[in-house]
Each structure stands twice: as C-alpha cells, then as structure tokens.
C-alpha cells in the first residue's frame, strides 16, 4: 500500500499538470495576463503570466499530503510554510493582474515568513528566541528584496 501511495504522489500531480497546464496558460492569455517587455521583466518576448496558480493548487495539497502522510519531522512548521506560500502566491497573482507596489509585496512576503518562523523551533541557542526569529525575518527580507 505504501508503494501505491508513493506512486500516486508522483503520477497524479504530473498528470494533472500535463492535462491542465496548457488550459491555464490559455486562460491567462485570454484574460490579458501577458507580461510585456518592461524593466521589471526578464523576458525578451511577451510571456503569459499567472500560470503558477496551477503549482499552488496542486503543490500545497500535495505538500500537505507528503508532510502528514509520511509524518515528517517539523510537520507544523512545514504546514505553516505551505499555507503561507498561498499568501505569497496570491500577492504574485494580484501583481500579475494589477501591478502591486513593491512595498506591499515585501510586506506579504515578510508576513508569510513570520508565519513560518512562528512554528520554527529555535535555530540558535546562543541568543534569545526573539533575536533568533527577528534576525531570520530580516535576513529573509533582504533575500527577497535583493536583486
């Protein structure tokens, strides 16, 4: 039974992406979600964007199935990261449609990291817990905001 479960975790998402991927991209194009050639973009030709929705729609439930199905260590932390990733994906999707300012995108990223950090066990035993968490939050802000 475990081998069947393992195989389904690989095969089913692959089949769903293969079946739905082109439709999601076509839907993005039909709704005008095409990235133009701007300074913020790395593309050399206009490119549909918003198709990452399929990754979140499949990846988060799959990730939760893996975390709890295999009873991975730090399950609550991993669950918090998966749930917080929905916030990041949502702001990314809204940015694709409506051009959200960098300030709001960074704030959502920091909130998502903060959710994960809440469930993360202490990383450094030589500093107070609040310094540990704050330093990791600031480091993630620098990582997200750097080019």
mmCIF file of C-alpha atoms in Angstrom:
data_model
loop_
_atom_site.group_PDB
_atom_site.id
_atom_site.type_symbol
_atom_site.label_atom_id
_atom_site.label_comp_id
_atom_site.label_asym_id
_atom_site.label_seq_id
_atom_site.Cartn_x
_atom_site.Cartn_y
_atom_site.Cartn_z
ATOM 1 C CA UNK A 1 0.000 0.000 0.000
ATOM 2 C CA UNK A 2 2.859 2.382 0.775
ATOM 3 C CA UNK A 3 4.312 1.936 -2.709
ATOM 4 C CA UNK A 4 0.938 2.736 -4.275
ATOM 5 C CA UNK A 5 0.687 5.880 -2.137
ATOM 6 C CA UNK A 6 4.211 6.914 -3.141
ATOM 7 C CA UNK A 7 3.465 6.308 -6.829
ATOM 8 C CA UNK A 8 0.226 8.297 -6.652
ATOM 9 C CA UNK A 9 2.055 11.245 -5.087
ATOM 10 C CA UNK A 10 4.262 11.371 -8.179
ATOM 11 C CA UNK A 11 1.959 10.291 -11.004
ATOM 12 C CA UNK A 12 -1.259 12.149 -10.178
ATOM 13 C CA UNK A 13 0.250 15.667 -9.933
ATOM 14 C CA UNK A 14 2.284 15.072 -13.086
ATOM 15 C CA UNK A 15 -0.857 14.004 -14.980
ATOM 16 C CA UNK A 16 -2.859 16.957 -13.667
ATOM 17 C CA UNK A 17 -0.195 19.468 -14.682
ATOM 18 C CA UNK A 18 0.113 17.821 -18.096
ATOM 19 C CA UNK A 19 -3.673 17.950 -18.590
ATOM 20 C CA UNK A 20 -4.348 21.381 -17.110
ATOM 21 C CA UNK A 21 -1.154 23.314 -17.837
ATOM 22 C CA UNK A 22 -1.982 24.400 -21.376
ATOM 23 C CA UNK A 23 -5.515 25.332 -20.371
ATOM 24 C CA UNK A 24 -4.283 27.505 -17.531
ATOM 25 C CA UNK A 25 -1.814 29.298 -19.823
ATOM 26 C CA UNK A 26 -4.559 29.789 -22.450
ATOM 27 C CA UNK A 27 -6.842 31.191 -19.759
ATOM 28 C CA UNK A 28 -4.102 33.635 -18.700
ATOM 29 C CA UNK A 29 -3.671 34.828 -22.298
ATOM 30 C CA UNK A 30 -7.453 35.147 -22.774
ATOM 31 C CA UNK A 31 -7.660 37.329 -19.671
ATOM 32 C CA UNK A 32 -4.851 39.633 -20.781
ATOM 33 C CA UNK A 33 -2.284 38.296 -18.377
ATOM 34 C CA UNK A 34 0.703 38.691 -20.657
ATOM 35 C CA UNK A 35 3.896 40.235 -19.327
ATOM 36 C CA UNK A 36 5.111 42.983 -21.606
ATOM 37 C CA UNK A 37 8.704 43.952 -22.147
ATOM 38 C CA UNK A 38 9.460 46.165 -19.175
ATOM 39 C CA UNK A 39 12.444 46.826 -16.949
ATOM 40 C CA UNK A 40 10.970 44.627 -14.175
ATOM 41 C CA UNK A 41 10.679 41.642 -16.521
ATOM 42 C CA UNK A 42 13.425 39.262 -17.541
ATOM 43 C CA UNK A 43 11.579 38.081 -20.655
ATOM 44 C CA UNK A 44 12.668 39.018 -24.180
ATOM 45 C CA UNK A 45 9.256 38.339 -25.721
ATOM 46 C CA UNK A 46 5.773 38.941 -24.271
ATOM 47 C CA UNK A 47 5.067 35.989 -21.976
ATOM 48 C CA UNK A 48 1.835 34.767 -20.342
ATOM 49 C CA UNK A 49 1.969 35.003 -16.581
ATOM 50 C CA UNK A 50 -0.295 33.778 -13.819
ATOM 51 C CA UNK A 51 0.152 30.122 -14.721
ATOM 52 C CA UNK A 52 1.808 29.500 -11.371
ATOM 53 C CA UNK A 53 -1.697 29.164 -9.986
ATOM 54 C CA UNK A 54 -1.589 25.524 -11.023
ATOM 55 C CA UNK A 55 1.571 24.958 -8.979
ATOM 56 C CA UNK A 56 -0.056 26.310 -5.844
ATOM 57 C CA UNK A 57 -3.347 24.492 -6.475
ATOM 58 C CA UNK A 58 -1.502 21.188 -6.802
ATOM 59 C CA UNK A 59 1.654 21.801 -4.775
ATOM 60 C CA UNK A 60 0.118 22.848 -1.478
ATOM 61 C CA UNK A 61 -2.275 19.887 -1.139
ATOM 62 C CA UNK A 62 0.456 17.541 -2.358
ATOM 63 C CA UNK A 63 2.922 19.020 0.118
ATOM 64 C CA UNK A 64 0.416 18.622 2.938
ATOM 65 C CA UNK A 65 -0.181 15.015 1.899
ATOM 66 C CA UNK A 66 3.559 14.345 1.982
ATOM 67 C CA UNK A 67 4.130 16.115 5.313
ATOM 68 C CA UNK A 68 1.306 14.346 7.121
ATOM 69 C CA UNK A 69 1.251 11.110 5.109
ATOM 70 C CA UNK A 70 4.913 10.449 5.812
ATOM 71 C CA UNK A 71 4.745 12.088 9.254
ATOM 72 C CA UNK A 72 7.755 14.260 8.515
ATOM 73 C CA UNK A 73 9.568 15.939 11.402
ATOM 74 C CA UNK A 74 8.596 19.565 12.000
ATOM 75 C CA UNK A 75 5.181 18.886 10.456
ATOM 76 C CA UNK A 76 3.590 22.040 11.839
ATOM 77 C CA UNK A 77 6.446 24.185 10.578
ATOM 78 C CA UNK A 78 6.226 22.658 7.084
ATOM 79 C CA UNK A 79 2.442 23.036 7.125
ATOM 80 C CA UNK A 80 2.791 26.697 8.099
ATOM 81 C CA UNK A 81 5.226 27.241 5.212
ATOM 82 C CA UNK A 82 2.854 25.610 2.731
ATOM 83 C CA UNK A 83 -0.098 27.656 3.962
ATOM 84 C CA UNK A 84 1.963 30.863 3.993
ATOM 85 C CA UNK A 85 3.062 30.136 0.427
ATOM 86 C CA UNK A 86 -0.561 30.660 -0.583
ATOM 87 C CA UNK A 87 -0.229 34.282 0.621
ATOM 88 C CA UNK A 88 2.892 34.777 -1.478
ATOM 89 C CA UNK A 89 1.209 33.177 -4.492
ATOM 90 C CA UNK A 90 -1.873 35.336 -4.036
ATOM 91 C CA UNK A 91 0.122 38.567 -3.980
ATOM 92 C CA UNK A 92 2.093 37.340 -7.006
ATOM 93 C CA UNK A 93 -1.130 36.625 -8.884
ATOM 94 C CA UNK A 94 -2.593 40.001 -7.949
ATOM 95 C CA UNK A 95 0.658 41.651 -9.023
ATOM 96 C CA UNK A 96 0.395 39.886 -12.386
ATOM 97 C CA UNK A 97 -3.115 41.317 -12.837
ATOM 98 C CA UNK A 98 -2.879 44.731 -11.170
ATOM 99 C CA UNK A 99 0.801 45.702 -10.608
ATOM 100 C CA UNK A 100 1.064 45.828 -6.815
ATOM 101 C CA UNK A 101 3.768 48.061 -5.370
ATOM 102 C CA UNK A 102 6.988 46.511 -4.107
ATOM 103 C CA UNK A 103 6.199 47.704 -0.572
ATOM 104 C CA UNK A 104 3.033 45.572 -0.367
ATOM 105 C CA UNK A 105 4.670 42.563 -1.987
ATOM 106 C CA UNK A 106 7.541 42.718 0.506
ATOM 107 C CA UNK A 107 5.111 43.079 3.410
ATOM 108 C CA UNK A 108 3.208 39.950 2.339
ATOM 109 C CA UNK A 109 6.484 38.033 1.959
ATOM 110 C CA UNK A 110 7.555 39.079 5.455
ATOM 111 C CA UNK A 111 4.182 38.086 6.918
ATOM 112 C CA UNK A 112 4.454 34.686 5.215
ATOM 113 C CA UNK A 113 7.974 34.206 6.597
ATOM 114 C CA UNK A 114 6.753 35.342 10.017
ATOM 115 C CA UNK A 115 4.076 32.650 9.956
ATOM 116 C CA UNK A 116 6.712 30.038 9.217
ATOM 117 C CA UNK A 117 9.084 31.405 11.843
ATOM 118 C CA UNK A 118 6.376 31.192 14.486
ATOM 119 C CA UNK A 119 6.376 27.405 14.080
ATOM 120 C CA UNK A 120 10.123 27.032 13.535
ATOM 121 C CA UNK A 121 11.995 25.616 16.519
ATOM 122 C CA UNK A 122 14.835 27.798 17.846
ATOM 123 C CA UNK A 123 17.781 27.832 15.455
ATOM 124 C CA UNK A 124 20.488 29.442 17.575
ATOM 125 C CA UNK A 125 20.968 28.540 21.222
ATOM 126 C CA UNK A 126 23.386 31.388 21.918
ATOM 127 C CA UNK A 127 20.802 34.182 21.593
ATOM 128 C CA UNK A 128 17.330 34.938 22.932
ATOM 129 C CA UNK A 129 14.462 33.455 20.925
ATOM 130 C CA UNK A 130 13.122 36.859 19.819
ATOM 131 C CA UNK A 131 16.567 37.825 18.429
ATOM 132 C CA UNK A 132 16.750 34.454 16.664
ATOM 133 C CA UNK A 133 13.385 34.956 14.961
ATOM 134 C CA UNK A 134 13.917 38.646 14.190
ATOM 135 C CA UNK A 135 17.320 38.014 12.590
ATOM 136 C CA UNK A 136 15.846 35.277 10.387
ATOM 137 C CA UNK A 137 12.928 37.546 9.411
ATOM 138 C CA UNK A 138 15.271 40.408 8.484
ATOM 139 C CA UNK A 139 17.538 38.046 6.554
ATOM 140 C CA UNK A 140 14.567 36.778 4.560
ATOM 141 C CA UNK A 141 13.547 40.369 3.830
ATOM 142 C CA UNK A 142 16.997 41.105 2.472
ATOM 143 C CA UNK A 143 16.937 37.904 0.428
ATOM 144 C CA UNK A 144 13.512 38.640 -1.103
ATOM 145 C CA UNK A 145 14.298 42.296 -1.723
ATOM 146 C CA UNK A 146 17.756 41.881 -3.257
ATOM 147 C CA UNK A 147 18.324 41.757 -7.000
#
